[in-house]
Each structure stands twice: as C-alpha cells, then as structure tokens.
Coordinates of N, CA and C in Angstrom, one line a residue:
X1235 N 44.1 -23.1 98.1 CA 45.5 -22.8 97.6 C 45.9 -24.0 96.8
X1236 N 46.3 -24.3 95.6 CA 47.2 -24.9 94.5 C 48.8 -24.7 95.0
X1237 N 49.2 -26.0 95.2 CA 50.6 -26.2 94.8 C 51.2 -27.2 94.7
X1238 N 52.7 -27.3 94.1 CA 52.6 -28.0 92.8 C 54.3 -28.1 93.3
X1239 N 54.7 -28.9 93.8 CA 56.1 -28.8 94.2 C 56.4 -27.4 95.0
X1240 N 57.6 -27.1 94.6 CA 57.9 -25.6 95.1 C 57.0 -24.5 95.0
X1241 N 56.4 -24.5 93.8 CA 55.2 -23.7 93.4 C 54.2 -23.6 93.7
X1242 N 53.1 -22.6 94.3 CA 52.2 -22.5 95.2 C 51.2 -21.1 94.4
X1243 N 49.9 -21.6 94.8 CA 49.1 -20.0 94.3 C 48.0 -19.7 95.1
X1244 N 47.7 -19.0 96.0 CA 47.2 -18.9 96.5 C 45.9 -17.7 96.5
X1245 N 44.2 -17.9 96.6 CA 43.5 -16.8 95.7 C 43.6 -15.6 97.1
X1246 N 43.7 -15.6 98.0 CA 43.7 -14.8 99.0 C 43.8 -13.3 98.8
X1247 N 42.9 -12.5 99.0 CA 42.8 -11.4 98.6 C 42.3 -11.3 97.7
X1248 N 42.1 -12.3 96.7 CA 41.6 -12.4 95.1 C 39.9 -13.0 94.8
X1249 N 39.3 -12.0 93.9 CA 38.4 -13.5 93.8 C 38.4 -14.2 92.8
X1250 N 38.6 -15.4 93.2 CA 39.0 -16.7 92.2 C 38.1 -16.4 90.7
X1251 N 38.7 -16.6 90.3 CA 37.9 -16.5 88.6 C 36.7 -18.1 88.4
X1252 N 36.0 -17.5 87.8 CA 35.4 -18.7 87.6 C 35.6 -19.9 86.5
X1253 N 35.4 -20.8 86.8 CA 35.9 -21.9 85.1 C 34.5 -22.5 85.1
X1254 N 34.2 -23.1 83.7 CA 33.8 -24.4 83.9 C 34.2 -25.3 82.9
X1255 N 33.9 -26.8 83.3 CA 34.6 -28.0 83.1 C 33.5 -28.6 82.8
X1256 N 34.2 -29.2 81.4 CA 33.1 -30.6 80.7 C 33.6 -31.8 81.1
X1257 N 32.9 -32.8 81.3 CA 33.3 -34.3 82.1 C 32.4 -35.0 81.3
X1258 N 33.1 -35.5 80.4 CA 32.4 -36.5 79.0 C 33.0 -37.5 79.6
X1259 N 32.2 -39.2 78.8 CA 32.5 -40.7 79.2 C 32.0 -41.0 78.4
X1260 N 31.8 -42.3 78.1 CA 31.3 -43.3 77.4 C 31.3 -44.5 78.6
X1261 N 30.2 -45.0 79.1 CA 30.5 -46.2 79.9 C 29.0 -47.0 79.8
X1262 N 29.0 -48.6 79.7 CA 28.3 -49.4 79.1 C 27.8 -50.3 80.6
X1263 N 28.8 -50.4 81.4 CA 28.4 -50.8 82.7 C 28.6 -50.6 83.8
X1264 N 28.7 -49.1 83.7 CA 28.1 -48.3 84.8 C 30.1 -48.0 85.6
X1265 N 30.8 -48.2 85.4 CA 32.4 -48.0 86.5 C 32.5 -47.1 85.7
X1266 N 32.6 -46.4 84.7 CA 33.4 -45.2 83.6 C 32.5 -44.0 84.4
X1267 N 31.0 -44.1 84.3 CA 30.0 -43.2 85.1 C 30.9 -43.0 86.5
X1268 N 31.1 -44.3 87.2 CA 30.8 -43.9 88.7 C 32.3 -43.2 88.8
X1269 N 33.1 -43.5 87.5 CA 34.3 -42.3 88.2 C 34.3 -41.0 87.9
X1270 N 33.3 -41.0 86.3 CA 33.1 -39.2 86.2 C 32.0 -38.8 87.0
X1271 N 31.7 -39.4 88.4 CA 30.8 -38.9 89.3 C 31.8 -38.2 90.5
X1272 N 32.8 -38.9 90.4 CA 33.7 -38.5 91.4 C 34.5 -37.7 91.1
X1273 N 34.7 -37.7 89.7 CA 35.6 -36.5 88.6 C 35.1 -34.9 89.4
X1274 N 33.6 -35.2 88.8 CA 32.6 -33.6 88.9 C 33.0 -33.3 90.9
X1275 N 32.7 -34.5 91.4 CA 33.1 -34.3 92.8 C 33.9 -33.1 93.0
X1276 N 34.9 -33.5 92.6 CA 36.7 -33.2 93.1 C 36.4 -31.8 92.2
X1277 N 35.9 -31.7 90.8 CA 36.1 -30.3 90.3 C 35.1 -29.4 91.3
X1278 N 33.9 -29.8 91.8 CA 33.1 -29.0 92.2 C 33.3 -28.7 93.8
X1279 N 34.2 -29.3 94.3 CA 34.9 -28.8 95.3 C 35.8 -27.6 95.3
X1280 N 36.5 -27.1 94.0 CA 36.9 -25.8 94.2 C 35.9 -24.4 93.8
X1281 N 36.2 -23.7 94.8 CA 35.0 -22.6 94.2 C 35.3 -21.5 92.6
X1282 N 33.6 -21.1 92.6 CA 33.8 -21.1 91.2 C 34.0 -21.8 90.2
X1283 N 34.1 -23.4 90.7 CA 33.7 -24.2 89.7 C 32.2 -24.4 89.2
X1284 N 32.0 -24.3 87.6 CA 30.6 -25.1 86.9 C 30.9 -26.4 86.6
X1285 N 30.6 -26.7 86.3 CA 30.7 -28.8 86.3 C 29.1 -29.2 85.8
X1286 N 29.7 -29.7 83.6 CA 28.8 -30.3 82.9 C 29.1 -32.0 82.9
X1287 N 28.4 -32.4 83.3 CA 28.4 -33.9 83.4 C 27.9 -34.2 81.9
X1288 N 28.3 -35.2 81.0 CA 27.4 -35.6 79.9 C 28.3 -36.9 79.3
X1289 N 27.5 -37.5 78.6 CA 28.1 -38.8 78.3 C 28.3 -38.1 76.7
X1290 N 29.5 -38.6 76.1 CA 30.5 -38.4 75.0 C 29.2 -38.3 73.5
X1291 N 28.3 -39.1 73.2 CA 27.7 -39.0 72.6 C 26.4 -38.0 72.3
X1292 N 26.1 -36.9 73.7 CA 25.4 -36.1 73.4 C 26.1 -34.6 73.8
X1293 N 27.0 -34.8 73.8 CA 28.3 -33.2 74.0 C 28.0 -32.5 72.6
X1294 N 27.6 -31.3 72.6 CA 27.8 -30.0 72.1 C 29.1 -29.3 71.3
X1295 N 29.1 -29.0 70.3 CA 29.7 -27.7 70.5 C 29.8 -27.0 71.0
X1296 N 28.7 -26.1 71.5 CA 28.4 -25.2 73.0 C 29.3 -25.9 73.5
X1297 N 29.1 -27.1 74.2 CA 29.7 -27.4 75.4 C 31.1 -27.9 75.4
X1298 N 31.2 -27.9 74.4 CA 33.1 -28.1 74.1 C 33.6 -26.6 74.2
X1299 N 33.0 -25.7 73.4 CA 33.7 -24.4 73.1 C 33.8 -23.7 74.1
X1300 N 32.6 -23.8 75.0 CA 32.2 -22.7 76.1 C 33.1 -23.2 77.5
X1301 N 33.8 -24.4 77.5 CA 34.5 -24.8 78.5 C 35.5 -24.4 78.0
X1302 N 35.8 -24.6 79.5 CA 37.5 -24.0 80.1 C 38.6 -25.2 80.6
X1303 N 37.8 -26.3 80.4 CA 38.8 -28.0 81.1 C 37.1 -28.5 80.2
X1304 N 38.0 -29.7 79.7 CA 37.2 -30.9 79.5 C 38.1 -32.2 79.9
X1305 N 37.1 -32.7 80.5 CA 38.1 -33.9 81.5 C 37.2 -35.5 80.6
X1306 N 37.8 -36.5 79.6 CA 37.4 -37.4 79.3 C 37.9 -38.8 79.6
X1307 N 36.5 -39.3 79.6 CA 36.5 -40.8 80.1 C 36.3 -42.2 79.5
X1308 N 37.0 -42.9 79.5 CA 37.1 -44.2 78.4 C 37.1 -45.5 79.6
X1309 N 36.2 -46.3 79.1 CA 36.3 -47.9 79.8 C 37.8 -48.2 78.6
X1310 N 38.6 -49.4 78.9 CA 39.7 -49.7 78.3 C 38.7 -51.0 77.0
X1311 N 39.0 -50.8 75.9 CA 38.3 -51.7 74.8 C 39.2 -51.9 74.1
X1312 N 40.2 -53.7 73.8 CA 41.1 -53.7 73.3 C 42.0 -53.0 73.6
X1313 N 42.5 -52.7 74.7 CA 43.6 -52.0 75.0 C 44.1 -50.4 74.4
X1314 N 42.7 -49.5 74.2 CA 42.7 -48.2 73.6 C 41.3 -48.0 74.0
X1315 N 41.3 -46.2 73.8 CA 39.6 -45.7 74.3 C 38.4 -46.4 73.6
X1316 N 37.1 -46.5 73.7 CA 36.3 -47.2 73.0 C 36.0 -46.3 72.4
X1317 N 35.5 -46.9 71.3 CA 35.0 -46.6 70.1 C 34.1 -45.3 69.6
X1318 N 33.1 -45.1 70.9 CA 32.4 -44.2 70.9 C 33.0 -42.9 71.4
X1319 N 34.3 -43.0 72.3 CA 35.4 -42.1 73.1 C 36.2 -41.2 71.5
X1320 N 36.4 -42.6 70.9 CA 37.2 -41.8 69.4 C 36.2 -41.2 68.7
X1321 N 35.2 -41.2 68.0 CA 34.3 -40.7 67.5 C 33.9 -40.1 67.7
X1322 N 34.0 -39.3 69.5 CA 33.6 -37.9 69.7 C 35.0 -36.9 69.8
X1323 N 36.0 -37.8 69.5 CA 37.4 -36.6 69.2 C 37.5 -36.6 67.4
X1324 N 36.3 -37.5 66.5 CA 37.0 -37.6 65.1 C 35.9 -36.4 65.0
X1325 N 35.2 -36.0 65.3 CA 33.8 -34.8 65.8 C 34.0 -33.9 66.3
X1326 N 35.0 -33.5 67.0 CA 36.4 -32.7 67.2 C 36.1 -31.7 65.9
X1327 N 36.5 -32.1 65.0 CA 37.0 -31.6 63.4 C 35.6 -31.8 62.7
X1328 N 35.4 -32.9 62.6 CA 34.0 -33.2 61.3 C 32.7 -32.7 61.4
X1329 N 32.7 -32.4 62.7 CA 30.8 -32.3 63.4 C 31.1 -30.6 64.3
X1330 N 32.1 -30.2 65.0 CA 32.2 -29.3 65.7 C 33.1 -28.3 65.1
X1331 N 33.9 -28.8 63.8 CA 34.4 -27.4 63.4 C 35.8 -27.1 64.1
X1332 N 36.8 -27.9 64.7 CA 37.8 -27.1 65.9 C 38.9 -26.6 64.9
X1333 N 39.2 -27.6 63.5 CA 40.0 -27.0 62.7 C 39.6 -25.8 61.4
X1334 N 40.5 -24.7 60.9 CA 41.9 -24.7 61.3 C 42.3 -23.6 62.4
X1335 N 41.3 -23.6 62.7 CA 41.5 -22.2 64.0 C 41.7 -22.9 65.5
X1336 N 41.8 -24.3 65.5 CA 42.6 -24.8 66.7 C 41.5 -24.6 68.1
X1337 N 40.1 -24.5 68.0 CA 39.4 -23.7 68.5 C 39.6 -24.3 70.2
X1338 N 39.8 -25.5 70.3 CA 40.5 -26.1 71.5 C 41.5 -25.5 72.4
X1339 N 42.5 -24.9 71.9 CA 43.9 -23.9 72.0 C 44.0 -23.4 73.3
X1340 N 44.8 -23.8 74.2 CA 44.8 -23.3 75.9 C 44.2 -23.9 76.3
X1341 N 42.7 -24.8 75.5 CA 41.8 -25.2 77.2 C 42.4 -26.4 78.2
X1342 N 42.4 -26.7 79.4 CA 43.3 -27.7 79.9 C 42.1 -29.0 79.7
X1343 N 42.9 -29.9 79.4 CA 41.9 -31.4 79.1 C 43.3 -32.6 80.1
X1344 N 42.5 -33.2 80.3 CA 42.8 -34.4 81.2 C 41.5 -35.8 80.7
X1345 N 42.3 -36.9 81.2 CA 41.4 -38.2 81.0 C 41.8 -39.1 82.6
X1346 N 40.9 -40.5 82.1 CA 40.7 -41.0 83.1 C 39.9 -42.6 82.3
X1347 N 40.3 -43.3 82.9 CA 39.8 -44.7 82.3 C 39.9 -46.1 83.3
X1348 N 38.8 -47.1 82.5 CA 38.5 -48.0 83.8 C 38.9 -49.8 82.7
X1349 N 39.2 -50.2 83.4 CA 39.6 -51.6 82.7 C 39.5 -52.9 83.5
X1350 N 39.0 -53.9 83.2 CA 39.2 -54.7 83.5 C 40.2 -55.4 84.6
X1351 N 41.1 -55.4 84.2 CA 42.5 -56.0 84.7 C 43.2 -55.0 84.8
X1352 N 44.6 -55.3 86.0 CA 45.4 -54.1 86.8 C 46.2 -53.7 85.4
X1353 N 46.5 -55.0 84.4 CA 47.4 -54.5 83.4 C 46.4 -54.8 82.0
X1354 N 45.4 -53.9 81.7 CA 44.7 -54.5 80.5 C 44.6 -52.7 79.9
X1355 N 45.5 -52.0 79.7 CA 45.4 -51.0 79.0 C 45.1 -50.1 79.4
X1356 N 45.2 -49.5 80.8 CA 44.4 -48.2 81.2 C 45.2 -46.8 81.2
X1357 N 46.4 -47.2 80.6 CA 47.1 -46.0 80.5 C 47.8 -46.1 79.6
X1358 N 47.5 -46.5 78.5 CA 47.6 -46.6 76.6 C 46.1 -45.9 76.3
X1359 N 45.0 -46.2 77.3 CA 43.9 -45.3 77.0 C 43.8 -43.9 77.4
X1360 N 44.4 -43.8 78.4 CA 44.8 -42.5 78.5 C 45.9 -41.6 77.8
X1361 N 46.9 -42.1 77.3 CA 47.6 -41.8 76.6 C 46.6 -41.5 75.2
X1362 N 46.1 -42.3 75.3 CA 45.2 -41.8 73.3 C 44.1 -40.5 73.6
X1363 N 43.9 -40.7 74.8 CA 43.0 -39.8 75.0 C 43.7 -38.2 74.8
X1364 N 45.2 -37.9 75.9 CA 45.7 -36.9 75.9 C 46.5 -36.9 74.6
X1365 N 46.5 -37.2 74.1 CA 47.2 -37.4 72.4 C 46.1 -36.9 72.0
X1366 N 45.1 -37.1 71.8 CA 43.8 -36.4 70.8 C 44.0 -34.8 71.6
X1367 N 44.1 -34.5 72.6 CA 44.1 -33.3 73.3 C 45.1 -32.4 72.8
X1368 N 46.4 -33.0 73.1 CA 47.7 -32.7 72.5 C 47.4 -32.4 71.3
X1369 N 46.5 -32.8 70.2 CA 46.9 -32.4 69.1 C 46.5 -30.9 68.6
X1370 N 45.8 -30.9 69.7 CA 44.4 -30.0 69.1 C 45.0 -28.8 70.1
X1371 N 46.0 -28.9 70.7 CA 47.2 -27.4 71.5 C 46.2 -27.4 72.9
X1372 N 45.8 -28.2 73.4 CA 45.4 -28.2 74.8 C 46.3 -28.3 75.1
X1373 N 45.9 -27.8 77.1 CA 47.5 -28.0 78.0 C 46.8 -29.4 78.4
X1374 N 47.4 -30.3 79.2 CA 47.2 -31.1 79.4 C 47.8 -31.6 81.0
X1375 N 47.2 -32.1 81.8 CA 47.4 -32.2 83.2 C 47.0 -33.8 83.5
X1376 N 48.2 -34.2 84.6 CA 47.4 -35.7 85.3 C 46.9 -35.2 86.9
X1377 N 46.5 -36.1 87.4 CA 46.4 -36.3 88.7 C 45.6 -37.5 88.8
X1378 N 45.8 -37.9 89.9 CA 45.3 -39.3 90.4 C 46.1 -39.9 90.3
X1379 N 46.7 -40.1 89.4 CA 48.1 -41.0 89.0 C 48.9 -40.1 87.6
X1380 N 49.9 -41.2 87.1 CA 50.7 -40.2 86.6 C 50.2 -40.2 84.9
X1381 N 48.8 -40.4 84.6 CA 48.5 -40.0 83.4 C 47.0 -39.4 83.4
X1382 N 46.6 -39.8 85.1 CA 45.3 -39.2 85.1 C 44.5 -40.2 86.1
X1383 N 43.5 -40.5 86.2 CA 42.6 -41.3 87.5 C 42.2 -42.9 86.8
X1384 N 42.8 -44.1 87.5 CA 42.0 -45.2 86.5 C 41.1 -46.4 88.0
X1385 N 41.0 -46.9 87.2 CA 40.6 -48.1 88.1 C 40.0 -49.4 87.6
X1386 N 40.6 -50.1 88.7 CA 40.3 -51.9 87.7 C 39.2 -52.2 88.1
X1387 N 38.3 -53.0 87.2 CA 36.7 -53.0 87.2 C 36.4 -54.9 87.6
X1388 N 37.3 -55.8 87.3 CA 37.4 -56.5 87.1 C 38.3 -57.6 87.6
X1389 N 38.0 -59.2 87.6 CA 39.1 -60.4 87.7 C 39.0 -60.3 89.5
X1390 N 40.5 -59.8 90.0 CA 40.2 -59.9 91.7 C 40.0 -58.4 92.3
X1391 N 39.8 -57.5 91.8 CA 39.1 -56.5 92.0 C 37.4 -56.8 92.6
X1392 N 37.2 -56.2 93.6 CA 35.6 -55.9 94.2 C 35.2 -54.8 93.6
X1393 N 35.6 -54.4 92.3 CA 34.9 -53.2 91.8 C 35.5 -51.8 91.8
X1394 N 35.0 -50.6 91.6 CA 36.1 -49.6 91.7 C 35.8 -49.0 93.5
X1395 N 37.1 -49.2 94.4 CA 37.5 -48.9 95.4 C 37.5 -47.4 95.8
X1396 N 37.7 -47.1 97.3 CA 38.0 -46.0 97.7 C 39.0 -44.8 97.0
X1397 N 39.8 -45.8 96.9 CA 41.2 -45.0 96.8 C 41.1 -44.9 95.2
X1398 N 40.4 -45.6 94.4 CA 40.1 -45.4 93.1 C 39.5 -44.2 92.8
X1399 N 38.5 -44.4 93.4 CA 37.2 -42.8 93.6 C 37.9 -41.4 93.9
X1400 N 39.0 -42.0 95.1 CA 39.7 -40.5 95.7 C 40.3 -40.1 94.6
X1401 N 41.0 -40.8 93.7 CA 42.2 -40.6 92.5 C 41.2 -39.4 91.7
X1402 N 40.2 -40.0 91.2 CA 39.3 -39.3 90.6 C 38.9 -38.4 90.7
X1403 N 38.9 -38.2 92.5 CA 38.2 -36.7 92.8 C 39.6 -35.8 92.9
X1404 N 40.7 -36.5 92.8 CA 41.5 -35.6 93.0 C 42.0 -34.9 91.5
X1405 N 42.0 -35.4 90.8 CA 42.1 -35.2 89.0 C 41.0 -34.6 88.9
X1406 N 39.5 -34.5 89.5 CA 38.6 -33.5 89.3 C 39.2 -31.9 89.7
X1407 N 39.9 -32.2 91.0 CA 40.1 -31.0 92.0 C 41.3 -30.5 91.2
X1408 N 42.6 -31.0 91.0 CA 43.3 -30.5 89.9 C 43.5 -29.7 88.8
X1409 N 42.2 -30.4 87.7 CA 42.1 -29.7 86.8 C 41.5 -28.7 87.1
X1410 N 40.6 -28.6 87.7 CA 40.1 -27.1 88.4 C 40.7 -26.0 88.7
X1411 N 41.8 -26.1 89.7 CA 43.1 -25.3 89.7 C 43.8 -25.0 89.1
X1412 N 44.1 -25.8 87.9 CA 45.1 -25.4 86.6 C 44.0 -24.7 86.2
X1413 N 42.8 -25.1 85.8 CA 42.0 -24.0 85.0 C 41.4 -22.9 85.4
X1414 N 41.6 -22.6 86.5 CA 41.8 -21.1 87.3 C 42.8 -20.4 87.0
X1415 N 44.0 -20.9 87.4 CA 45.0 -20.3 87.0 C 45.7 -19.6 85.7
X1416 N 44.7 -21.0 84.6 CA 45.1 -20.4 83.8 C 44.2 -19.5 82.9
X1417 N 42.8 -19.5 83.3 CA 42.1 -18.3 83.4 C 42.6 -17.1 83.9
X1418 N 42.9 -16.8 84.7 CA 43.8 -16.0 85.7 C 44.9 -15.4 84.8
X1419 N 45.6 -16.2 84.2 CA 46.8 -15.4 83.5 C 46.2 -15.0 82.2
X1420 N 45.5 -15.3 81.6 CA 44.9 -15.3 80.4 C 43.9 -14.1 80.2
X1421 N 43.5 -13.9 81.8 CA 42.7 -12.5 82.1 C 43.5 -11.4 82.0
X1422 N 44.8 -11.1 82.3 CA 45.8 -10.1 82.2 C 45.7 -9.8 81.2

C-alpha cells in the first residue's frame, strides 16, 4: 500500500501493474554506486518492479525510452552534478533524440547525490538534476529527504551510514509506487 498524507492506494484485489526503473550514476569512488545499490534495493522491494542498474555513460536509448522512472545519481563536483551526470542529460536531445516530441513526457524521474561535506552542494545537485527532468515534462518525486536521497562521503563522516542507505532505499521504494500508480492511471 502507497500513502502519501491523507491519500492512500492500495493494489488489493488488483494486480499491480508492472514498471521498470532505470538507476543511472556516475561515481569515481565508489559512494555514488553504493547508494544506487540501495536505490535498486528499495525499488525492487515493490512487486512488479524491473530495476536496470547502469552507470550514466553506457545508458541507451532503449533504456531511457523503455522505462517508466529513471532515478539519477551525481557525486557533488563544484557544487553541481558532475560532468559526466550533465552530458548524459545534454544526450537527452543530441545522442537520444527526446526533442520535439518530449519523448520523456509522464515518466517519473527522481535523483540522489553524495558529497563531501554536510554543506558542499548536495542539494543544488539535485536540484540540477530534477531541473534537467523538469524540462523534458517528467513528474518528478523526492523521498529520502526533501529533494531526494544524499549522503556525506567525507571530512567527519565515517562514510555513507545506515540511515544514508535507508534514505536511498526509501527513494528507491517511492519512486516505484508513484510509477505504478501512475502506470495505473495511464492504463485507463
């Protein structure tokens, strides 16, 4: 069961529709991975979820188009997504074709990012992230926190924690639900 404040959905009697969800990253030392490991977690915990794991630089077309949630991941670089994170959204348009037919349109996308330090950008990176999403008429969802799952990698941090991981699997488990749902209405 999904619910969401007062609002609640429950598949009972139903069979859940199936989604699947792309979980792209870019990560250079290994914390950006270990959270879209816990991303796919949390999505593959609801049934009926598929769950493509792939790092940002070898994602598809296929695998953009044929998903139902794409959930993306950025280490914080300069205080915005890294470099290789933007160049598979400027690939979006140049390499995949999404303009002018918006081919993105409904699917739900969410992000998630890891930084350094408690205050070194992790939710200016998420914001760039759901802004590329935004543009392109995706719905757009947080969970784990209030722009999406992060965690500090660095400084007095011991690395990315429990309660970091859980954020993640719960932004996995979220988007999953919205993208049932909204498979679900979309099926009518």
């Amino acid at each position: 069961m999904l619910s969401a404040g007062c609002a609640s959905w429950s598949w009972a009697g139903e069979v859940s529709p199936s989604v699947k969800i792309l979980v792209t990253y870019h990560s250079l030392s290994g914390g950006t991975e270990r959270m879209a490991e816990a991303v796919v977690e949390g999505a593959k915990s609801v049934p009926n979820t598929v769950v493509v794991l792939k790092r940002v630089g070898v994602v598809t077309a296929e695998d953009l188009f044929s998903s139902d949630a794409v959930i993306v991941g950025s280490p914080v670089y300069w205080s915005n997504m890294s470099g290789e994170v933007k160049t598979f959204f400027d690939n979006w348009q140049f390499k995949f074709g999404v303009f002018p037919e918006f081919k993105m349109k409904n699917k739900v996308g969410a992000a998630f990012a890891t930084g350094g330090q408690v205050s070194s950008g992790k939710e200016v990176t998420m914001l760039t992230i759901l802004a590329a999403m935004l543009g392109n008429q995706m719905i757009v969802v947080s969970g784990g926190g209030a722009f999406g799952a992060s965690a500090t990698t660095e400084g007095d941090s011991q690395g990315i924690d429990k309660r970091e991981l859980a954020d993640a699997r719960d932004l996995g488990q979220r988007v999953a639900d919205v993208a049932k749902l909204i498979s679900r209405i979309s099926s009518k």
